[in-house]
């Protein structure tokens, strides 16, 4: 893509973000503009943060696995998060401090997800270096196990508690606790900045493991590092708004189509902006069309799922 | 100068490379031959540090391969593998530019562009430089990969069966290119070759492997003989001479 075209696309993306942000802030304020601003303004940082974390982690993950239909959720972190929430509600009940105290829940979720992934990757990168797909398979199987176990508990849980648990397991910006945003920023920003800086090295990974080695990249250690960063970003996002893996999938795949480049610096920025546009449109729909009767997670799953099918059919046809 | 000393590699119970020792002459083309499963590719992978050896030592210019810094090693030795499946859409020029990564970490300067240009023209790819690699023929892609390796500007170039998927005429072109890398640019080329006549016609030295062990090694003249080749392949090989070059006939056995 030529530089002029590229600038055009970025300008369009920035402009649509500004337009939708303006709409989001001003639609239906019923004259209480400052009240709406202070209430809605709180969500802007999470919108941008989640747009970046999901998209960047998905793109890195897809480059590492050389597969554009995988998302980091395959390593089972979302499932682990849902299992944790389910176990807390099942064992302690919905009024226990672990369920009601957002900060405590956030920290516990984060610790568990990070602990789980550090343990798993450490084991794999020590014992089976280079066996990336074995690692993914193990993650997939564990994730399925966590999901099945969660479902089992959810079936026998008290219906009232299930109702309140269910809202935890679907991604939503409506429940974002503003006090968690700073912690999330503190954790995610350094990882994001590091990955942006690494974009040229990440470009080399497109050539595959052996050529990356040939070009002087210490590939096994590098993969370990990238996996840790992806886990951190996924864990922060999931603990903040719930499982949103399809959002990163949408942003990443549309960015591949629109920018038609291998360069991570462009894909990171472009894909993240696309995701942010999706979040803003989705949130507008949730708040003003569906009157909070649904959550952003449902809309993203719906749109993302459709797009996933489209890509699958296209791949099948060659 | 490369030196391989008592190198062994096991996969589980199977010994793939067994106690191989050999020196590799600098500034020459060395062809590695032998039956399927003899451990040629594995040896090449160990020498190029793609996989670690279980025991033994490999030295590059007097320093053990393991102790080289990865970034520095990539400026001294490059390797081209058998399969070149790229999932990503790149132009030929973008692919070749990756060869400069060890030097400038992806930030191409004017010197890089010069080297990229000369590598492209050396392999006759200047016309094709803006084509996407998924539109190339097998031979063109193979040449583009060689151009990338050339762009890496290393003293040592290792190739694993570069003649795969190439027809007769491209095969000859490829070997001529490798030969000129040695003669004109002073590179050391080490290549695994299956077609023994290509090895006999273009290489300086031949390394023969059989069942994971070094079977024999030496200059082409000493190696392309009936006694060596019969035992190496367990076949009846006939050697003929034409215009001072030796050729092996083995098609009807």
mmCIF file of C-alpha atoms in Angstrom, chain A:
data_model
loop_
_atom_site.group_PDB
_atom_site.id
_atom_site.type_symbol
_atom_site.label_atom_id
_atom_site.label_comp_id
_atom_site.label_asym_id
_atom_site.label_seq_id
_atom_site.Cartn_x
_atom_site.Cartn_y
_atom_site.Cartn_z
ATOM 1 C CA UNK A 1 0.000 0.000 0.000
ATOM 2 C CA UNK A 2 1.310 3.436 -0.922
ATOM 3 C CA UNK A 3 2.020 5.988 1.771
ATOM 4 C CA UNK A 4 -0.748 8.293 0.579
ATOM 5 C CA UNK A 5 -3.362 5.539 0.631
ATOM 6 C CA UNK A 6 -2.071 4.473 4.021
ATOM 7 C CA UNK A 7 -2.412 7.963 5.448
ATOM 8 C CA UNK A 8 -5.902 8.137 3.958
ATOM 9 C CA UNK A 9 -6.982 4.976 5.758
ATOM 10 C CA UNK A 10 -5.541 6.169 9.059
ATOM 11 C CA UNK A 11 -7.228 9.564 8.702
ATOM 12 C CA UNK A 12 -10.544 7.821 7.979
ATOM 13 C CA UNK A 13 -10.116 5.602 11.037
ATOM 14 C CA UNK A 14 -9.245 8.506 13.324
ATOM 15 C CA UNK A 15 -12.136 10.528 11.926
ATOM 16 C CA UNK A 16 -14.631 7.700 12.504
ATOM 17 C CA UNK A 17 -13.363 7.269 16.036
ATOM 18 C CA UNK A 18 -13.899 10.973 16.703
ATOM 19 C CA UNK A 19 -17.385 10.919 15.133
ATOM 20 C CA UNK A 20 -18.522 7.849 17.049
ATOM 21 C CA UNK A 21 -16.944 9.125 20.250
ATOM 22 C CA UNK A 22 -18.831 12.398 19.800
ATOM 23 C CA UNK A 23 -22.078 10.495 19.171
ATOM 24 C CA UNK A 24 -21.450 8.256 22.150
ATOM 25 C CA UNK A 25 -20.915 11.239 24.433
ATOM 26 C CA UNK A 26 -23.817 13.379 23.200
ATOM 27 C CA UNK A 27 -26.666 11.111 22.057
ATOM 28 C CA UNK A 28 -29.703 11.055 24.377
ATOM 29 C CA UNK A 29 -28.280 13.267 27.111
ATOM 30 C CA UNK A 30 -31.720 14.804 27.733
ATOM 31 C CA UNK A 31 -30.130 18.138 28.552
ATOM 32 C CA UNK A 32 -27.856 16.825 31.303
ATOM 33 C CA UNK A 33 -24.734 17.140 29.234
ATOM 34 C CA UNK A 34 -22.189 17.454 32.026
ATOM 35 C CA UNK A 35 -23.702 14.556 33.947
ATOM 36 C CA UNK A 36 -23.634 12.369 30.825
ATOM 37 C CA UNK A 37 -20.080 13.464 30.106
ATOM 38 C CA UNK A 38 -18.757 12.521 33.508
ATOM 39 C CA UNK A 39 -20.581 9.198 33.464
ATOM 40 C CA UNK A 40 -19.773 8.212 29.902
ATOM 41 C CA UNK A 41 -16.305 9.748 29.894
ATOM 42 C CA UNK A 42 -15.163 7.146 32.414
ATOM 43 C CA UNK A 43 -15.499 4.439 29.802
ATOM 44 C CA UNK A 44 -13.362 6.065 27.127
ATOM 45 C CA UNK A 45 -10.039 4.874 28.545
ATOM 46 C CA UNK A 46 -11.260 1.263 28.848
ATOM 47 C CA UNK A 47 -12.542 1.426 25.249
ATOM 48 C CA UNK A 48 -9.136 2.408 23.935
ATOM 49 C CA UNK A 49 -7.226 0.112 26.271
ATOM 50 C CA UNK A 50 -9.270 -2.960 25.324
ATOM 51 C CA UNK A 51 -9.122 -2.059 21.624
ATOM 52 C CA UNK A 52 -5.350 -2.093 21.788
ATOM 53 C CA UNK A 53 -4.779 -5.048 24.123
ATOM 54 C CA UNK A 54 -7.050 -7.512 22.305
ATOM 55 C CA UNK A 55 -5.917 -6.569 18.817
ATOM 56 C CA UNK A 56 -2.178 -6.407 19.502
ATOM 57 C CA UNK A 57 -2.171 -9.683 21.413
ATOM 58 C CA UNK A 58 -4.212 -11.397 18.685
ATOM 59 C CA UNK A 59 -1.906 -10.190 15.897
ATOM 60 C CA UNK A 60 1.220 -11.328 17.772
ATOM 61 C CA UNK A 61 -0.429 -14.660 18.506
ATOM 62 C CA UNK A 62 -1.440 -15.155 14.876
ATOM 63 C CA UNK A 63 2.059 -14.322 13.652
ATOM 64 C CA UNK A 64 3.629 -16.779 16.080
ATOM 65 C CA UNK A 65 1.262 -19.576 15.089
ATOM 66 C CA UNK A 66 1.248 -18.530 11.407
ATOM 67 C CA UNK A 67 -2.515 -18.894 11.455
ATOM 68 C CA UNK A 68 -4.993 -16.049 11.002
ATOM 69 C CA UNK A 69 -8.054 -17.770 12.458
ATOM 70 C CA UNK A 70 -6.630 -18.491 15.911
ATOM 71 C CA UNK A 71 -7.098 -16.196 18.876
ATOM 72 C CA UNK A 72 -5.251 -16.233 22.207
ATOM 73 C CA UNK A 73 -8.431 -17.648 23.790
ATOM 74 C CA UNK A 74 -7.292 -21.035 22.472
ATOM 75 C CA UNK A 75 -4.770 -21.290 25.303
ATOM 76 C CA UNK A 76 -7.728 -21.345 27.701
ATOM 77 C CA UNK A 77 -7.267 -18.138 29.720
ATOM 78 C CA UNK A 78 -10.877 -16.988 29.193
ATOM 79 C CA UNK A 79 -12.074 -20.416 30.253
ATOM 80 C CA UNK A 80 -9.917 -20.252 33.379
ATOM 81 C CA UNK A 81 -11.409 -16.850 34.192
ATOM 82 C CA UNK A 82 -14.966 -18.147 33.823
ATOM 83 C CA UNK A 83 -14.121 -21.188 35.928
ATOM 84 C CA UNK A 84 -12.733 -18.971 38.682
ATOM 85 C CA UNK A 85 -15.882 -16.811 38.716
ATOM 86 C CA UNK A 86 -18.098 -19.891 38.718
ATOM 87 C CA UNK A 87 -16.194 -21.556 41.551
ATOM 88 C CA UNK A 88 -16.297 -18.359 43.625
ATOM 89 C CA UNK A 89 -20.075 -18.063 43.173
ATOM 90 C CA UNK A 90 -20.616 -21.766 43.706
ATOM 91 C CA UNK A 91 -18.484 -22.196 46.814
ATOM 92 C CA UNK A 92 -18.771 -18.827 48.541
ATOM 93 C CA UNK A 93 -22.006 -17.417 47.095
ATOM 94 C CA UNK A 94 -22.753 -14.099 45.443
ATOM 95 C CA UNK A 95 -22.464 -12.066 48.637
ATOM 96 C CA UNK A 96 -18.982 -13.206 49.554
ATOM 97 C CA UNK A 97 -16.223 -10.620 49.515
ATOM 98 C CA UNK A 98 -14.506 -12.402 46.607
ATOM 99 C CA UNK A 99 -17.595 -11.816 44.479
ATOM 100 C CA UNK A 100 -18.522 -8.339 45.622
ATOM 101 C CA UNK A 101 -15.106 -6.705 45.984
ATOM 102 C CA UNK A 102 -14.125 -5.841 42.424
ATOM 103 C CA UNK A 103 -10.487 -5.092 43.191
ATOM 104 C CA UNK A 104 -9.983 -8.354 45.016
ATOM 105 C CA UNK A 105 -11.696 -10.302 42.250
ATOM 106 C CA UNK A 106 -9.629 -8.519 39.604
ATOM 107 C CA UNK A 107 -6.351 -9.270 41.348
ATOM 108 C CA UNK A 108 -7.274 -12.874 41.996
ATOM 109 C CA UNK A 109 -8.306 -13.418 38.358
ATOM 110 C CA UNK A 110 -5.121 -11.795 37.143
ATOM 111 C CA UNK A 111 -2.905 -13.831 39.460
ATOM 112 C CA UNK A 112 -4.603 -17.075 38.536
ATOM 113 C CA UNK A 113 -4.423 -16.458 34.773
ATOM 114 C CA UNK A 114 -0.820 -15.310 34.877
ATOM 115 C CA UNK A 115 0.181 -18.116 37.245
ATOM 116 C CA UNK A 116 -1.498 -20.679 35.022
ATOM 117 C CA UNK A 117 0.139 -19.473 31.851
ATOM 118 C CA UNK A 118 3.598 -19.002 33.381
ATOM 119 C CA UNK A 119 3.433 -22.552 34.715
ATOM 120 C CA UNK A 120 2.313 -24.014 31.431
ATOM 121 C CA UNK A 121 4.746 -22.119 29.188
ATOM 122 C CA UNK A 122 7.664 -22.696 31.512
ATOM 123 C CA UNK A 123 7.000 -26.410 31.389
ATOM 124 C CA UNK A 124 6.645 -26.414 27.637
ATOM 125 C CA UNK A 125 9.566 -24.218 26.741
ATOM 126 C CA UNK A 126 11.846 -26.231 28.993
ATOM 127 C CA UNK A 127 10.651 -29.677 27.991
ATOM 128 C CA UNK A 128 9.466 -29.286 24.421
ATOM 129 C CA UNK A 129 11.145 -26.266 22.838
ATOM 130 C CA UNK A 130 9.747 -25.498 19.407
ATOM 131 C CA UNK A 131 6.605 -27.610 19.847
ATOM 132 C CA UNK A 132 4.215 -24.694 19.555
ATOM 133 C CA UNK A 133 1.238 -26.696 18.371
ATOM 134 C CA UNK A 134 1.581 -29.202 21.215
ATOM 135 C CA UNK A 135 1.291 -26.267 23.582
ATOM 136 C CA UNK A 136 -1.811 -24.978 21.791
ATOM 137 C CA UNK A 137 -3.404 -28.434 21.844
ATOM 138 C CA UNK A 138 -2.802 -28.720 25.580
ATOM 139 C CA UNK A 139 -4.279 -25.257 26.103
ATOM 140 C CA UNK A 140 -7.297 -26.164 24.002
ATOM 141 C CA UNK A 141 -7.921 -29.368 25.937
ATOM 142 C CA UNK A 142 -7.509 -27.657 29.319
ATOM 143 C CA UNK A 143 -9.783 -24.822 28.164
ATOM 144 C CA UNK A 144 -12.454 -27.292 27.125
ATOM 145 C CA UNK A 145 -12.112 -29.011 30.475
ATOM 146 C CA UNK A 146 -12.464 -25.690 32.350
ATOM 147 C CA UNK A 147 -15.518 -24.791 30.260
ATOM 148 C CA UNK A 148 -17.198 -28.142 30.834
ATOM 149 C CA UNK A 149 -16.511 -27.979 34.543
ATOM 150 C CA UNK A 150 -17.882 -24.424 34.705
ATOM 151 C CA UNK A 151 -21.010 -25.543 32.882
ATOM 152 C CA UNK A 152 -21.449 -28.440 35.263
ATOM 153 C CA UNK A 153 -21.293 -26.094 38.252
ATOM 154 C CA UNK A 154 -23.541 -23.536 36.550
ATOM 155 C CA UNK A 155 -26.239 -26.150 35.990
ATOM 156 C CA UNK A 156 -26.487 -27.040 39.667
ATOM 157 C CA UNK A 157 -25.954 -23.539 41.066
ATOM 158 C CA UNK A 158 -28.771 -21.508 42.646
ATOM 159 C CA UNK A 159 -30.678 -19.740 39.809
ATOM 160 C CA UNK A 160 -30.325 -16.297 41.413
ATOM 161 C CA UNK A 161 -26.614 -16.743 41.720
ATOM 162 C CA UNK A 162 -26.418 -18.010 38.166
ATOM 163 C CA UNK A 163 -28.113 -14.840 36.989
ATOM 164 C CA UNK A 164 -25.526 -12.656 38.663
ATOM 165 C CA UNK A 165 -22.698 -14.998 37.600
ATOM 166 C CA UNK A 166 -23.849 -14.946 33.984
ATOM 167 C CA UNK A 167 -23.305 -11.194 33.718
ATOM 168 C CA UNK A 168 -19.714 -11.790 34.817
ATOM 169 C CA UNK A 169 -18.989 -14.301 32.084
ATOM 170 C CA UNK A 170 -20.135 -12.083 29.203
ATOM 171 C CA UNK A 171 -17.970 -9.196 28.118
ATOM 172 C CA UNK A 172 -19.437 -5.846 29.039
ATOM 173 C CA UNK A 173 -18.212 -2.307 29.439
ATOM 174 C CA UNK A 174 -21.179 -1.430 31.597
ATOM 175 C CA UNK A 175 -19.716 -3.202 34.573
ATOM 176 C CA UNK A 176 -16.193 -1.834 34.306
ATOM 177 C CA UNK A 177 -15.069 -0.675 37.725
ATOM 178 C CA UNK A 178 -13.318 2.630 37.218
ATOM 179 C CA UNK A 179 -10.919 1.944 40.078
ATOM 180 C CA UNK A 180 -9.510 -0.994 38.099
ATOM 181 C CA UNK A 181 -8.666 1.061 35.027
ATOM 182 C CA UNK A 182 -5.488 2.552 36.450
ATOM 183 C CA UNK A 183 -4.128 -0.820 37.506
ATOM 184 C CA UNK A 184 -4.930 -2.220 34.075
ATOM 185 C CA UNK A 185 -3.196 0.680 32.363
ATOM 186 C CA UNK A 186 -0.157 0.271 34.565
ATOM 187 C CA UNK A 187 0.111 -3.399 33.597
ATOM 188 C CA UNK A 188 -0.865 -3.261 29.940
ATOM 189 C CA UNK A 189 0.806 -0.066 28.728
ATOM 190 C CA UNK A 190 4.439 -1.197 29.174
ATOM 191 C CA UNK A 191 3.612 -4.472 27.396
ATOM 192 C CA UNK A 192 1.941 -2.616 24.519
ATOM 193 C CA UNK A 193 4.801 -0.149 24.145
ATOM 194 C CA UNK A 194 7.329 -2.983 24.180
ATOM 195 C CA UNK A 195 5.434 -4.871 21.450
ATOM 196 C CA UNK A 196 5.162 -1.753 19.281
ATOM 197 C CA UNK A 197 8.923 -1.333 19.627
ATOM 198 C CA UNK A 198 9.467 -4.972 18.703
ATOM 199 C CA UNK A 199 7.398 -4.740 15.526
ATOM 200 C CA UNK A 200 10.372 -5.121 13.179
ATOM 201 C CA UNK A 201 11.585 -8.222 14.955
ATOM 202 C CA UNK A 202 8.043 -9.573 14.885
ATOM 203 C CA UNK A 203 7.996 -9.043 11.107
ATOM 204 C CA UNK A 204 10.804 -11.607 10.808
ATOM 205 C CA UNK A 205 8.671 -14.238 12.572
ATOM 206 C CA UNK A 206 6.460 -14.277 9.462
ATOM 207 C CA UNK A 207 9.221 -16.252 7.740
ATOM 208 C CA UNK A 208 8.828 -19.064 10.245
ATOM 209 C CA UNK A 209 10.922 -20.464 13.053
ATOM 210 C CA UNK A 210 13.912 -21.566 11.016
ATOM 211 C CA UNK A 211 14.468 -18.336 9.109
ATOM 212 C CA UNK A 212 14.017 -16.321 12.281
ATOM 213 C CA UNK A 213 16.778 -18.443 13.823
ATOM 214 C CA UNK A 214 18.883 -18.016 10.711
ATOM 215 C CA UNK A 215 18.513 -14.244 10.976
ATOM 216 C CA UNK A 216 19.840 -14.304 14.514
ATOM 217 C CA UNK A 217 16.714 -14.317 16.706
ATOM 218 C CA UNK A 218 16.891 -16.463 19.843
ATOM 219 C CA UNK A 219 13.542 -17.912 18.894
ATOM 220 C CA UNK A 220 12.620 -20.166 21.814
ATOM 221 C CA UNK A 221 13.282 -17.542 24.444
ATOM 222 C CA UNK A 222 11.601 -14.926 22.273
ATOM 223 C CA UNK A 223 8.467 -17.052 21.898
ATOM 224 C CA UNK A 224 8.403 -17.523 25.658
ATOM 225 C CA UNK A 225 8.619 -13.773 26.173
ATOM 226 C CA UNK A 226 5.871 -13.108 23.611
ATOM 227 C CA UNK A 227 3.624 -15.729 25.172
ATOM 228 C CA UNK A 228 4.020 -14.087 28.554
ATOM 229 C CA UNK A 229 3.104 -10.689 27.115
ATOM 230 C CA UNK A 230 0.083 -12.113 25.278
ATOM 231 C CA UNK A 231 -1.069 -13.772 28.517
ATOM 232 C CA UNK A 232 -0.627 -10.540 30.439
ATOM 233 C CA UNK A 233 -2.645 -8.539 27.888
ATOM 234 C CA UNK A 234 -5.356 -11.205 27.653
ATOM 235 C CA UNK A 235 -5.533 -11.567 31.437
ATOM 236 C CA UNK A 236 -5.836 -7.817 32.020
ATOM 237 C CA UNK A 237 -8.515 -7.449 29.357
ATOM 238 C CA UNK A 238 -10.517 -10.446 30.553
ATOM 239 C CA UNK A 239 -10.346 -9.409 34.186
ATOM 240 C CA UNK A 240 -11.450 -5.885 33.236
ATOM 241 C CA UNK A 241 -14.350 -6.477 30.819
ATOM 242 C CA UNK A 242 -14.745 -10.254 30.454
ATOM 243 C CA UNK A 243 -13.887 -12.545 27.513
ATOM 244 C CA UNK A 244 -13.646 -10.516 24.266
ATOM 245 C CA UNK A 245 -11.481 -12.719 22.054
ATOM 246 C CA UNK A 246 -13.600 -12.176 18.935
ATOM 247 C CA UNK A 247 -12.951 -8.449 19.098
ATOM 248 C CA UNK A 248 -9.218 -8.931 18.530
ATOM 249 C CA UNK A 249 -9.989 -11.439 15.811
ATOM 250 C CA UNK A 250 -12.182 -8.902 13.990
ATOM 251 C CA UNK A 251 -9.699 -6.045 14.326
ATOM 252 C CA UNK A 252 -6.730 -8.177 13.253
ATOM 253 C CA UNK A 253 -8.367 -9.819 10.246
ATOM 254 C CA UNK A 254 -9.915 -6.644 8.895
ATOM 255 C CA UNK A 255 -6.526 -4.963 9.294
ATOM 256 C CA UNK A 256 -4.884 -7.733 7.231
ATOM 257 C CA UNK A 257 -7.427 -7.126 4.464
ATOM 258 C CA UNK A 258 -7.368 -3.321 4.573
ATOM 259 C CA UNK A 259 -3.623 -2.765 4.934
ATOM 260 C CA UNK A 260 -2.426 -5.831 3.027
ATOM 261 C CA UNK A 261 0.985 -5.715 4.665
ATOM 262 C CA UNK A 262 3.154 -7.887 6.864
ATOM 263 C CA UNK A 263 4.420 -4.953 8.909
ATOM 264 C CA UNK A 264 3.375 -5.148 12.525
ATOM 265 C CA UNK A 265 3.733 -1.467 13.249
ATOM 266 C CA UNK A 266 0.967 -0.674 10.736
ATOM 267 C CA UNK A 267 -1.161 -3.703 11.614
ATOM 268 C CA UNK A 268 -0.981 -2.983 15.361
ATOM 269 C CA UNK A 269 -2.118 0.603 15.041
ATOM 270 C CA UNK A 270 -4.617 0.061 12.224
ATOM 271 C CA UNK A 271 -6.138 -3.095 13.756
ATOM 272 C CA UNK A 272 -6.479 -1.471 17.167
ATOM 273 C CA UNK A 273 -8.216 1.573 15.690
ATOM 274 C CA UNK A 274 -10.608 -0.712 13.814
ATOM 275 C CA UNK A 275 -11.371 -2.547 17.061
ATOM 276 C CA UNK A 276 -12.005 0.747 18.840
ATOM 277 C CA UNK A 277 -14.488 1.762 16.120
ATOM 278 C CA UNK A 278 -16.246 -1.583 16.661
ATOM 279 C CA UNK A 279 -16.367 -1.026 20.412
ATOM 280 C CA UNK A 280 -17.832 2.460 19.994
ATOM 281 C CA UNK A 281 -20.491 1.353 17.506
ATOM 282 C CA UNK A 282 -21.290 -1.688 19.629
ATOM 283 C CA UNK A 283 -21.580 0.352 22.801
ATOM 284 C CA UNK A 284 -23.821 2.920 21.060
ATOM 285 C CA UNK A 285 -26.081 0.063 19.971
ATOM 286 C CA UNK A 286 -26.069 -1.469 23.448
ATOM 287 C CA UNK A 287 -26.959 1.750 25.237
ATOM 288 C CA UNK A 288 -29.357 3.418 22.833
ATOM 289 C CA UNK A 289 -30.822 0.806 20.512
ATOM 290 C CA UNK A 290 -31.013 -2.178 22.838
ATOM 291 C CA UNK A 291 -31.484 0.005 25.940
ATOM 292 C CA UNK A 292 -28.946 -2.046 27.947
ATOM 293 C CA UNK A 293 -31.000 -5.190 27.379
ATOM 294 C CA UNK A 294 -27.879 -6.825 25.959
ATOM 295 C CA UNK A 295 -24.122 -6.406 26.383
ATOM 296 C CA UNK A 296 -21.310 -5.556 24.030
ATOM 297 C CA UNK A 297 -19.962 -9.088 24.416
ATOM 298 C CA UNK A 298 -23.075 -10.543 22.779
ATOM 299 C CA UNK A 299 -22.872 -8.149 19.839
ATOM 300 C CA UNK A 300 -19.152 -8.788 19.351
ATOM 301 C CA UNK A 301 -19.645 -12.553 19.511
ATOM 302 C CA UNK A 302 -22.419 -12.233 16.920
ATOM 303 C CA UNK A 303 -20.528 -10.033 14.459
ATOM 304 C CA UNK A 304 -17.185 -11.761 15.099
ATOM 305 C CA UNK A 305 -18.748 -15.176 14.702
ATOM 306 C CA UNK A 306 -20.298 -14.199 11.374
ATOM 307 C CA UNK A 307 -16.995 -12.833 10.117
ATOM 308 C CA UNK A 308 -15.212 -15.977 11.314
ATOM 309 C CA UNK A 309 -17.606 -18.076 9.209
ATOM 310 C CA UNK A 310 -17.030 -15.844 6.185
ATOM 311 C CA UNK A 311 -13.263 -16.326 6.515
ATOM 312 C CA UNK A 312 -13.642 -20.079 6.965
ATOM 313 C CA UNK A 313 -15.734 -20.356 3.809
ATOM 314 C CA UNK A 314 -13.282 -18.217 1.871
ATOM 315 C CA UNK A 315 -10.319 -20.324 3.006
ATOM 316 C CA UNK A 316 -12.177 -23.461 2.009
ATOM 317 C CA UNK A 317 -12.738 -22.139 -1.485
ATOM 318 C CA UNK A 318 -9.046 -21.502 -1.764
#
